[in-house]
Amino acid sequence: MNQNLYAALRAGFPADLDAVAVETADAPAGQPFAPLLYTWGDLDRASARIANLLEFLELPAQSRIAVQVDKSVENLILYLAVLRSGHVYLPLNNAYQAAEIEYFIGNAEPAVVVCSPKNFGWISKVAFLKGTQHVFTLGEDRSGTLLERAAPHSDEHTVAPRAADDLAAILYTSGTTGRSKGAMLTHGNLLSNAQVLQRYWGWKAGDVLIHALPIFHVHGLFVASHGALLNGSKMIWFSRYEPKATIARMAEATVFMGVPTLYVRMLGESSLNRAACSKMRLFISGSAPLLTETFQAWKERTGHTILERYGMSETVMLTSNPYHPKDGERKGGTVGFALPGVGVRVRDDQGAECPRGEIGGIEVKGPNVFAGYWRMPEKTREEFTSDGWFKTGDVGVIDKTGRVTIVGRSKDLIISGGYNVYPAEIEGVINDMSGVAESAVVGVPHPDFGEAVVAVVIAQPGATLNADSIISTLKARIANFKVPKRVFVQSELPRNAMGKVQKNLLREAHQGLFA
Ligand code: MLC
Ligand code: AMP
């Protein structure tokens, strides 16, 4: 049987291909809003055209197709086209700046790059220099060369045969040291996880998903989109998140997925109440810790208990609070139980498995766990135990009933509004600025983003540094969500007897900055 993920998603489409699969809920930036309706047949035919274009280009097998565009339904269709053509989808956050893009393109060596028309000038230059043969454009408003070039191709296409362990996508995730690593996900990783979630979360006929997340990360691209596609469920499609408009569409929907910031922002709207959510059956949160106060406030305001789950780019979804009451209670502050087929264990520093109730490093195993980091066999080996479990870098505890609670991270990572920021990367960029001797980057509590990035910078002797100009220099060099919300220029960093920077003291000192 063809194990191509698209074949399985396609099998989930309803018999009536003229039914609406996606309805847009906002307009491309600066344009008047008129809803666009895409039927299931549209998704199939439009992805066939792009798949036929990719085949016409006679790309080497398993070519990487790198995509950095604004969110649109056509972007989703492009993803489906890459799957069905058997190539490898490589989504890039649209906040990434030139140096970041240069690294990803140099590392992944994509045969095709698709970018926004407004970025064609600089991205095509980078891509052609790195050996990419084809650069297409795709605008939020369906403009650009990709659709133009695909238009003459047939809207029928035979899905390329793929095995479960063939690559489907590469998702770059930053590391605690050095550069980003490309997590290689197979058709089998993605399909097994989507099927488990379809059952575990009780997807059913008549479900409608509000899709308000970006589609360049696991949460929006895989968890949300696959859920709806595999179940043949309609999506109400926001190209950017707007809390008031999202609440207004809940009367027509049943499922919503978001990072905690999306919930915090909706709680700030007076229109959020029980009546607005009366048709909804499931609110899912993940990608970052959901504060128990948000969990509680949501329950009080809407009458719904948010289901929190836990996952990673390398593993897709790992654990989930129960959907069905028979499987247990949804508890705030916990991430629930290992999903069916997923192994989760907690081990101490010596590698001994912790007794239930004791804290240790979370390790996981299962058909969802990725195939390794792209062209980094050493890194891949380091992140797996000798008996084949993946070390998540998260620290947690499993209770007697099997329920998992995350209590921290052994990796130096900040999660801001659901995006990961690695302090080592930001420190590296700051340290390269003239006049900087050293720096330390930490995350501190933030009411909107959960955590906010803060930098403490030390000047070289005789140099004068200005916090605002450090921020504006950073904005030109790294994605905006990585840029520190505040920079402090100090005379020294706190260090312990071994000379190691005491980041805990910096976090304590700036704890109340955004309170
Ligand atoms: C935007 N900004 C952020 C930010 N997002 N700052 C810190 N953290 C963030 N996440 C900043 C911008 O730099 C800008 O600053 C200002 O906020 C406004 O920008 P914006 O683009 O208008 O922001 P907005 O559209 O409001 O975006 C906020 C958001 C977005 C929460 C909607 O960040 C978002 O969609 N987050 C979801 C991320 C996600 O999907 N994560 C899943 C990863 S998968 P300035 O200074 O320029 O004005 C994963 C695995 C798993 O983790 O388990 O799911
Ligand atoms: P990413 O590399 O972007 O896939 O981020 C994965 C990381 O997000 C995990 O290793 C966790 O640290 C974090 N994460 C995901 N879901 C949750 C959650 N529900 N609670 C706490 N942390 C989470």
Coordinates of C-alpha atoms and ligand atoms in Angstrom, one line a residue:
M1 CA 0.0 0.0 0.0
N2 CA 1.2 3.5 -0.7
Q3 CA 2.3 5.0 2.6
N4 CA 2.5 8.6 1.2
L5 CA 0.8 10.8 3.8
Y6 CA -1.2 12.6 1.1
A7 CA -2.9 9.3 0.1
A8 CA -4.1 8.9 3.7
L9 CA -5.3 12.5 4.0
R10 CA -7.0 12.2 0.6
A11 CA -8.8 9.1 1.8
G12 CA -10.2 11.2 4.7
F13 CA -11.8 13.7 2.3
P14 CA -15.6 13.4 2.2
A15 CA -17.4 11.7 -0.6
D16 CA -18.9 15.0 -1.7
L17 CA -15.9 16.7 -3.1
D18 CA -18.0 19.9 -3.7
A19 CA -18.4 20.4 0.0
V20 CA -16.4 23.3 1.5
A21 CA -13.1 22.2 2.9
V22 CA -11.7 25.7 3.8
E23 CA -13.4 29.0 4.2
T24 CA -11.2 32.1 4.6
A25 CA -12.0 34.3 7.6
D26 CA -9.8 37.3 6.8
A27 CA -8.4 39.2 3.8
P28 CA -4.8 39.4 2.6
A29 CA -3.1 42.4 4.2
G30 CA -4.6 45.7 3.0
Q31 CA -7.4 44.2 0.9
P32 CA -11.2 44.2 1.5
F33 CA -12.6 41.0 3.0
A34 CA -14.7 38.7 0.9
P35 CA -14.7 35.1 2.1
L36 CA -13.2 32.5 -0.3
L37 CA -14.5 29.0 -0.3
Y38 CA -12.3 26.1 -1.3
T39 CA -13.9 22.7 -1.8
W40 CA -12.3 19.4 -1.2
G41 CA -12.1 19.0 -5.0
D42 CA -10.3 22.3 -5.2
L43 CA -7.6 21.1 -2.7
D44 CA -7.1 17.9 -4.7
R45 CA -7.0 19.5 -8.1
A46 CA -4.9 22.6 -7.1
S47 CA -2.3 20.4 -5.3
A48 CA -2.3 18.1 -8.3
R49 CA -1.3 21.0 -10.6
I50 CA 1.6 22.0 -8.4
A51 CA 2.7 18.4 -8.0
N52 CA 2.7 18.0 -11.8
L53 CA 4.8 21.2 -12.1
L54 CA 7.3 19.7 -9.6
E55 CA 7.4 16.5 -11.7
F56 CA 7.8 18.5 -14.9
L57 CA 10.9 20.2 -13.3
E58 CA 12.5 16.7 -13.1
L59 CA 14.0 17.3 -9.7
P60 CA 16.2 14.7 -8.0
A61 CA 14.2 12.3 -5.8
Q62 CA 13.4 13.6 -2.3
S63 CA 14.3 17.2 -3.2
R64 CA 13.8 19.7 -0.5
I65 CA 11.2 22.4 -1.3
A66 CA 11.9 25.3 1.0
V67 CA 8.9 27.7 1.6
Q68 CA 8.9 31.1 3.3
V69 CA 5.6 32.8 2.5
D70 CA 2.7 34.5 4.3
K71 CA 0.0 32.1 5.4
S72 CA -2.7 31.3 2.8
V73 CA -4.8 28.4 1.7
E74 CA -2.5 28.2 -1.4
N75 CA 0.4 27.7 1.0
L76 CA -1.5 24.7 2.5
I77 CA -2.1 23.4 -1.1
L78 CA 1.6 23.8 -1.8
Y79 CA 2.4 21.6 1.2
L80 CA -0.1 18.9 0.0
A81 CA 1.5 19.1 -3.5
V82 CA 5.0 18.5 -2.1
L83 CA 3.7 15.5 -0.1
R84 CA 1.9 14.0 -3.1
S85 CA 4.9 14.5 -5.4
G86 CA 7.1 12.6 -2.9
H87 CA 9.5 15.5 -2.3
V88 CA 10.4 17.0 1.2
Y89 CA 8.6 20.0 2.6
L90 CA 10.8 22.6 4.4
P91 CA 8.7 25.4 6.0
L92 CA 10.4 28.5 7.2
N93 CA 9.0 31.0 9.7
N94 CA 8.3 34.2 7.8
A95 CA 10.0 36.3 10.5
Y96 CA 13.4 34.9 9.6
Q97 CA 15.9 37.4 8.3
A98 CA 18.6 37.2 5.6
A99 CA 21.3 35.5 7.6
E100 CA 18.9 32.9 9.0
I101 CA 17.5 32.1 5.5
E102 CA 21.0 31.9 4.1
Y103 CA 21.9 29.3 6.7
F104 CA 18.8 27.2 6.1
I105 CA 19.2 27.2 2.3
G106 CA 22.9 26.5 2.6
N107 CA 22.3 23.6 5.0
A108 CA 19.2 22.0 3.3
E109 CA 20.2 22.7 -0.3
P110 CA 16.7 22.9 -1.6
A111 CA 16.0 22.3 -5.3
V112 CA 13.1 24.7 -5.1
V113 CA 12.5 27.8 -3.0
V114 CA 9.1 29.5 -2.8
C115 CA 9.1 32.9 -1.2
S116 CA 6.8 36.0 -1.0
P117 CA 6.9 38.2 -4.1
K118 CA 8.2 41.1 -1.9
N119 CA 11.3 39.0 -0.9
F120 CA 12.1 37.6 -4.3
G121 CA 15.0 40.0 -4.9
W122 CA 17.1 39.0 -2.0
I123 CA 16.0 35.4 -1.4
S124 CA 16.5 34.4 -5.1
K125 CA 20.0 35.8 -4.9
V126 CA 20.8 33.7 -1.8
A127 CA 19.2 30.6 -3.3
F128 CA 20.9 30.8 -6.7
L129 CA 24.2 31.4 -5.0
K130 CA 23.7 28.2 -2.9
G131 CA 22.8 26.1 -6.0
T132 CA 19.0 26.1 -5.9
Q133 CA 17.7 25.7 -9.5
H134 CA 14.1 27.2 -9.1
V135 CA 12.8 30.1 -7.1
F136 CA 9.0 30.7 -7.3
T137 CA 6.9 33.3 -5.6
L138 CA 3.6 33.0 -3.8
G139 CA 1.7 36.0 -2.4
E140 CA -0.9 36.0 0.3
D141 CA -3.4 37.0 -2.4
R142 CA -2.6 34.1 -4.8
S143 CA -0.2 36.3 -6.8
G144 CA 3.2 35.1 -7.9
T145 CA 4.9 32.8 -10.3
L146 CA 4.2 29.5 -8.5
L147 CA 0.5 29.4 -9.4
E148 CA 1.1 30.9 -12.8
R149 CA 3.6 28.2 -13.7
A150 CA 1.3 25.5 -12.2
A151 CA -1.8 26.7 -14.1
P152 CA -1.2 24.9 -17.4
H153 CA -0.5 21.6 -15.8
S154 CA -3.1 18.8 -15.4
D155 CA -5.3 18.8 -12.3
E156 CA -5.0 15.0 -12.2
H157 CA -2.0 13.4 -10.5
T158 CA -1.1 10.0 -9.3
V159 CA 0.2 10.2 -5.7
A160 CA 3.9 9.2 -5.7
P161 CA 4.5 5.9 -3.9
R162 CA 6.3 6.3 -0.7
A163 CA 7.3 4.0 2.2
A164 CA 6.5 4.9 5.8
D165 CA 10.2 5.7 6.5
D166 CA 10.6 8.1 3.5
L167 CA 11.1 11.7 4.4
A168 CA 8.1 14.0 4.2
A169 CA 9.3 17.2 5.9
I170 CA 12.3 18.8 7.5
L171 CA 11.6 21.3 10.4
Y172 CA 14.5 23.4 11.7
T173 CA 14.8 23.7 15.4
S174 CA 17.5 25.8 17.1
G175 CA 20.0 24.1 19.4
T176 CA 21.4 25.0 22.8
T177 CA 24.8 25.3 21.1
G178 CA 25.5 26.5 17.6
R179 CA 23.2 26.4 14.6
S180 CA 19.7 25.1 14.0
K181 CA 19.2 21.4 13.2
G182 CA 16.8 20.1 10.7
A183 CA 14.5 17.5 12.2
M184 CA 13.7 14.9 9.5
L185 CA 10.1 13.7 9.8
T186 CA 8.8 10.8 7.7
H187 CA 5.5 10.0 6.2
G188 CA 5.0 7.3 8.8
N189 CA 5.9 9.7 11.7
L190 CA 3.3 12.2 10.6
L191 CA 0.5 9.8 9.6
S192 CA 0.8 7.6 12.8
N193 CA 0.5 10.7 15.0
A194 CA -2.4 12.2 13.0
Q195 CA -4.3 8.9 13.2
V196 CA -3.7 8.6 17.0
L197 CA -4.9 12.1 17.6
Q198 CA -8.0 11.6 15.4
R199 CA -9.1 8.8 17.7
Y200 CA -7.8 10.3 21.0
W201 CA -9.4 13.7 20.5
G202 CA -12.7 12.2 19.3
W203 CA -12.7 13.9 15.8
K204 CA -16.2 13.3 14.4
A205 CA -18.5 14.0 11.5
G206 CA -19.6 17.7 11.6
D207 CA -16.5 19.0 13.2
V208 CA -15.3 22.4 12.1
L209 CA -11.8 23.6 13.0
I210 CA -10.9 27.3 13.5
H211 CA -7.3 27.4 12.1
A212 CA -5.6 30.5 13.5
L213 CA -1.9 29.3 13.8
P214 CA 1.0 29.8 11.5
I215 CA 1.6 26.9 9.2
F216 CA 5.4 26.8 9.3
H217 CA 5.6 24.9 12.6
V218 CA 4.3 21.5 13.9
H219 CA 1.3 22.9 15.7
G220 CA -0.5 24.7 12.8
L221 CA 0.9 22.6 9.9
F222 CA 0.6 19.1 11.3
V223 CA -1.5 18.9 14.4
A224 CA -4.2 21.3 13.3
S225 CA -4.3 20.8 9.5
H226 CA -3.8 17.1 9.5
G227 CA -6.6 16.7 12.1
A228 CA -9.1 18.5 9.9
L229 CA -7.9 17.0 6.6
L230 CA -7.8 13.4 7.8
N231 CA -11.2 13.8 9.3
G232 CA -12.7 15.5 6.2
S233 CA -13.6 18.5 8.5
K234 CA -14.0 22.0 7.3
M235 CA -11.5 24.7 8.4
I236 CA -12.3 28.3 9.1
W237 CA -9.0 29.8 8.1
F238 CA -7.4 32.9 9.6
S239 CA -4.2 34.1 7.9
R240 CA -3.3 36.0 11.0
Y241 CA -4.6 35.7 14.6
E242 CA -7.1 38.2 15.8
P243 CA -8.8 37.4 19.1
K244 CA -12.1 39.2 18.6
A245 CA -12.7 37.8 15.1
T246 CA -11.8 34.3 16.3
I247 CA -14.4 34.5 19.1
A248 CA -16.9 35.7 16.5
R249 CA -16.5 32.6 14.4
M250 CA -16.8 30.1 17.3
A251 CA -20.6 30.0 16.7
E252 CA -19.9 28.0 13.6
A253 CA -17.0 25.8 14.9
T254 CA -16.3 22.9 17.2
V255 CA -12.6 22.6 17.6
F256 CA -9.8 25.2 18.3
M257 CA -6.1 24.8 18.7
G258 CA -3.8 27.5 20.1
V259 CA -0.6 28.3 22.0
P260 CA -1.3 29.8 25.4
T261 CA -0.9 33.4 24.2
L262 CA -4.0 33.0 21.9
Y263 CA -6.1 32.0 25.0
V264 CA -4.7 34.8 27.1
R265 CA -5.6 37.3 24.3
M266 CA -9.1 36.0 24.0
L267 CA -9.6 36.2 27.7
G268 CA -8.9 39.9 27.3
E269 CA -12.1 40.3 25.1
S270 CA -15.5 40.9 26.6
S271 CA -17.2 39.0 23.8
L272 CA -15.7 35.7 25.2
N273 CA -18.5 34.1 27.2
R274 CA -20.4 30.8 27.4
A275 CA -22.8 31.8 24.6
A276 CA -20.0 32.5 22.2
C277 CA -18.5 29.0 22.8
S278 CA -21.8 27.1 23.0
K279 CA -21.2 25.1 19.8
M280 CA -17.5 24.3 20.6
R281 CA -16.6 20.9 21.9
L282 CA -12.8 21.1 22.2
F283 CA -10.2 23.7 23.0
I284 CA -6.6 22.4 22.8
S285 CA -3.5 24.2 24.0
G286 CA 0.2 23.4 23.5
S287 CA 3.7 24.4 22.4
A288 CA 4.3 26.2 25.7
P289 CA 3.2 25.9 29.3
L290 CA -0.4 26.9 29.9
L291 CA -0.6 28.8 33.2
T292 CA -3.1 27.3 35.6
E293 CA -4.6 30.7 36.0
T294 CA -5.4 30.8 32.3
F295 CA -6.8 27.3 32.5
Q296 CA -9.0 28.3 35.4
A297 CA -10.1 31.6 33.9
W298 CA -11.1 29.9 30.7
K299 CA -13.2 27.4 32.5
E300 CA -14.9 30.0 34.5
R301 CA -15.6 32.3 31.6
T302 CA -16.6 29.7 28.9
G303 CA -17.6 26.6 30.8
H304 CA -15.0 24.6 28.8
T305 CA -11.9 22.8 30.2
I306 CA -8.9 23.4 27.9
L307 CA -7.1 20.1 26.9
E308 CA -3.4 20.6 27.2
R309 CA -1.0 18.4 25.3
Y310 CA 2.8 18.3 24.8
G311 CA 4.9 17.8 21.7
M312 CA 8.0 18.8 19.8
S313 CA 9.2 19.4 16.3
E314 CA 11.2 16.2 16.5
T315 CA 8.3 14.0 17.8
V316 CA 5.0 15.7 16.8
M317 CA 2.6 14.9 19.7
L318 CA 3.7 13.0 22.8
T319 CA 1.2 13.3 25.6
S320 CA -2.3 14.6 26.0
N321 CA -4.8 15.2 28.7
P322 CA -7.9 13.0 28.1
Y323 CA -10.7 14.0 25.8
H324 CA -13.2 11.3 26.9
P325 CA -14.1 11.6 30.6
K326 CA -13.7 7.8 30.8
D327 CA -10.0 8.3 30.3
G328 CA -9.7 10.7 33.2
E329 CA -9.9 14.3 34.1
R330 CA -8.2 17.2 32.3
K331 CA -5.9 18.7 34.8
G332 CA -4.4 22.2 34.5
G333 CA -0.7 22.3 34.9
T334 CA -0.2 18.8 33.5
V335 CA 0.2 17.5 30.0
G336 CA -1.7 14.3 30.5
F337 CA -0.8 10.8 29.5
A338 CA 1.5 9.3 26.9
L339 CA -0.5 9.0 23.6
P340 CA -1.3 5.4 22.5
G341 CA 1.8 3.9 21.0
V342 CA 4.1 6.5 22.5
G343 CA 6.6 5.6 25.3
V344 CA 7.5 8.3 27.8
R345 CA 9.9 7.7 30.7
V346 CA 11.8 9.9 33.1
R347 CA 15.5 9.2 34.0
D348 CA 18.0 10.8 36.4
D349 CA 21.4 12.1 35.5
Q350 CA 23.0 8.7 36.0
G351 CA 20.6 7.1 33.5
A352 CA 18.4 5.2 36.0
E353 CA 14.7 5.3 35.5
C354 CA 13.1 7.5 38.2
P355 CA 10.4 6.0 40.4
R356 CA 6.9 7.4 39.9
G357 CA 6.7 10.9 41.4
E358 CA 10.3 11.7 41.0
I359 CA 11.7 14.4 38.7
G360 CA 14.1 13.6 35.8
G361 CA 14.8 14.1 32.1
I362 CA 11.9 13.1 29.8
E363 CA 12.7 10.6 27.1
V364 CA 10.4 9.3 24.5
K365 CA 10.0 6.5 21.9
G366 CA 7.4 5.7 19.3
P367 CA 6.4 5.7 15.6
N368 CA 6.1 9.5 15.8
V369 CA 9.8 10.0 16.8
F370 CA 11.8 11.6 13.9
A371 CA 14.4 10.0 11.8
G372 CA 17.3 12.2 12.9
Y373 CA 18.8 15.6 12.2
W374 CA 19.5 16.4 8.6
R375 CA 23.1 15.7 7.8
M376 CA 24.1 15.7 11.5
P377 CA 24.6 12.1 12.5
E378 CA 26.8 13.1 15.5
K379 CA 24.0 15.4 16.9
T380 CA 21.5 12.7 16.2
R381 CA 23.5 10.1 18.2
E382 CA 24.0 12.6 21.1
E383 CA 20.2 13.1 21.4
F384 CA 19.3 9.4 21.6
T385 CA 20.1 7.0 24.4
S386 CA 21.9 3.8 23.7
D387 CA 18.6 2.0 23.9
G388 CA 17.0 4.2 21.3
W389 CA 15.0 6.8 23.3
F390 CA 15.0 10.4 22.3
K391 CA 16.1 12.9 25.0
T392 CA 13.6 15.8 24.9
G393 CA 15.6 18.2 27.0
D394 CA 12.4 18.7 29.1
V395 CA 12.4 17.9 32.8
G396 CA 9.3 16.3 34.3
V397 CA 7.6 13.9 36.5
I398 CA 5.2 11.0 35.9
D399 CA 2.8 10.2 38.7
K400 CA 1.4 6.8 39.8
T401 CA -1.4 7.0 37.3
G402 CA 1.0 7.8 34.4
R403 CA 0.1 11.5 34.2
V404 CA 3.0 13.7 33.0
T405 CA 3.9 17.1 34.4
I406 CA 6.6 19.2 32.9
V407 CA 8.5 21.1 35.6
G408 CA 11.3 22.7 33.6
R409 CA 13.9 22.3 30.9
S410 CA 17.5 21.0 30.9
K411 CA 18.0 22.8 27.6
D412 CA 18.6 26.6 27.8
L413 CA 15.5 27.5 25.9
I414 CA 12.9 30.4 26.1
I415 CA 9.4 29.9 24.7
S416 CA 7.9 33.2 23.8
G417 CA 4.3 33.2 22.5
G418 CA 4.9 29.6 21.4
Y419 CA 8.1 30.3 19.5
N420 CA 11.4 28.8 20.7
V421 CA 14.3 31.2 21.3
Y422 CA 17.7 29.8 22.2
P423 CA 19.7 32.2 24.3
A424 CA 23.0 30.9 22.9
E425 CA 22.0 32.0 19.4
I426 CA 21.0 35.5 20.5
E427 CA 24.2 35.9 22.7
G428 CA 26.3 34.9 19.7
V429 CA 24.7 37.7 17.6
I430 CA 25.1 40.3 20.3
N431 CA 28.7 39.2 21.1
D432 CA 29.6 39.9 17.4
M433 CA 28.5 43.5 17.7
S434 CA 31.3 46.0 18.0
G435 CA 32.0 47.2 21.5
V436 CA 30.4 44.2 23.2
A437 CA 32.5 42.1 25.5
E438 CA 29.9 39.5 26.5
S439 CA 26.2 39.0 27.0
A440 CA 23.6 36.8 28.7
V441 CA 20.1 36.2 27.5
V442 CA 17.3 34.9 29.8
G443 CA 13.6 34.5 29.7
V444 CA 11.4 36.3 32.3
P445 CA 7.6 36.0 32.9
H446 CA 5.5 38.0 30.5
P447 CA 1.7 38.3 30.8
D448 CA 1.1 38.0 27.0
F449 CA 3.9 35.9 25.6
G450 CA 4.4 33.6 28.7
E451 CA 8.1 34.4 28.6
A452 CA 9.9 37.4 27.2
V453 CA 13.5 37.6 26.0
V454 CA 15.8 39.9 28.0
A455 CA 19.5 40.5 27.4
V456 CA 22.2 41.8 29.7
V457 CA 25.2 43.2 27.8
I458 CA 28.7 44.1 29.0
A459 CA 30.7 46.6 27.0
Q460 CA 34.4 46.2 26.1
P461 CA 36.7 48.5 28.2
G462 CA 36.4 52.0 26.8
A463 CA 33.3 51.2 24.6
T464 CA 29.9 52.8 25.1
L465 CA 26.8 50.8 24.3
N466 CA 23.2 51.9 23.9
A467 CA 20.4 49.5 24.6
D468 CA 18.0 50.9 22.0
S469 CA 20.6 50.7 19.2
I470 CA 21.4 47.1 20.2
I471 CA 17.7 46.3 19.8
S472 CA 17.5 48.0 16.4
T473 CA 20.6 46.2 15.1
L474 CA 19.2 42.9 16.3
K475 CA 15.9 43.5 14.5
A476 CA 17.8 43.6 11.2
R477 CA 19.6 40.4 11.9
I478 CA 17.3 37.9 13.5
A479 CA 13.6 37.1 13.5
N480 CA 11.5 39.7 15.4
F481 CA 10.2 37.2 18.0
K482 CA 13.8 36.5 19.1
V483 CA 14.7 40.2 19.6
P484 CA 14.9 41.0 23.4
K485 CA 12.1 43.0 24.6
R486 CA 14.6 44.8 26.9
V487 CA 18.3 45.1 26.9
F488 CA 20.3 46.1 30.0
V489 CA 23.9 47.4 29.7
Q490 CA 25.8 46.5 32.8
S491 CA 29.3 46.5 34.1
E492 CA 29.5 42.7 34.8
L493 CA 27.6 39.4 34.8
P494 CA 27.0 37.5 38.0
R495 CA 29.3 34.4 38.1
N496 CA 29.7 31.4 40.4
A497 CA 33.0 30.2 41.8
M498 CA 33.6 28.2 38.6
G499 CA 33.2 31.4 36.5
K500 CA 29.9 30.3 35.1
V501 CA 27.3 33.0 34.5
Q502 CA 24.5 32.7 37.0
K503 CA 21.4 33.1 34.8
N504 CA 19.1 32.3 37.7
L505 CA 20.3 35.5 39.4
L506 CA 19.6 37.5 36.2
R507 CA 16.1 35.9 35.9
E508 CA 15.4 36.8 39.6
A509 CA 16.6 40.3 39.1
H510 CA 14.3 40.9 36.2
Q511 CA 11.4 38.7 37.3
G512 CA 8.9 41.5 37.7
L513 CA 9.9 43.5 34.6
F514 CA 6.6 42.9 32.7
A515 CA 4.4 42.1 35.7
Ligands
MLC1 C1 5.2 38.4 17.7 N1 6.1 39.1 18.5 C2 6.5 38.3 19.4 C3 6.0 37.1 19.2 N2 5.2 37.2 18.1 N3 7.4 38.6 20.4 C4 7.7 37.5 21.2 N4 7.2 36.3 21.0 C5 6.3 36.1 20.0 N5 5.8 34.9 19.8 C6 6.4 40.6 18.4 C7 6.9 41.0 17.1 O1 8.2 40.9 17.1 C8 6.4 42.5 17.1 O2 7.4 43.2 17.8 C9 5.2 42.4 17.9 O3 5.2 41.3 18.7 C10 3.9 42.4 17.0 O4 4.1 41.4 16.0 P1 2.9 40.7 15.3 O5 3.5 39.9 14.2 O6 1.8 41.7 15.0 O7 2.5 39.7 16.4 P2 1.2 38.9 16.5 O8 0.7 38.7 15.1 O9 0.3 39.5 17.5 O10 1.8 37.5 16.9 C11 1.7 37.0 18.2 C12 1.3 35.5 18.1 C13 2.3 34.8 17.3 C14 1.2 35.0 19.5 C15 -0.1 35.4 17.4 O11 3.6 34.8 17.9 C16 2.0 33.3 17.0 O12 1.2 33.0 16.1 N6 2.5 32.4 17.8 C17 2.3 31.0 17.6 C18 3.5 30.2 17.4 C19 3.3 28.8 17.1 O13 2.5 28.4 16.2 N7 4.1 27.9 17.7 C20 4.0 26.5 17.5 C21 5.4 25.9 17.5 S1 5.3 24.1 17.3 P3 7.9 44.6 17.3 O14 8.9 45.0 18.3 O15 8.5 44.4 15.9 O16 6.6 45.5 17.2 C22 5.8 23.5 18.8 C23 5.5 22.1 19.1 C24 4.2 21.9 19.8 O17 6.2 24.2 19.7 O18 4.2 21.3 20.9 O19 3.3 22.4 19.3
AMP2 P1 9.6 23.0 19.3 O1 11.1 22.7 19.3 O2 9.2 24.3 18.8 O3 8.9 21.9 18.7 O4 9.2 23.1 20.8 C1 9.1 21.9 21.6 C2 9.2 22.3 23.1 O5 8.0 23.0 23.4 C3 9.1 21.1 24.0 O6 10.4 20.5 24.1 C4 8.6 21.7 25.3 O7 9.7 22.3 26.0 C5 7.7 22.8 24.8 N1 6.3 22.4 24.9 C6 5.4 21.9 24.0 N2 4.2 21.7 24.5 C7 4.3 22.1 25.8 C8 3.4 22.1 26.9 N3 2.1 21.8 26.8 N4 3.8 22.6 28.1 C9 5.1 22.9 28.3 N5 6.0 22.9 27.3 C10 5.6 22.5 26.1

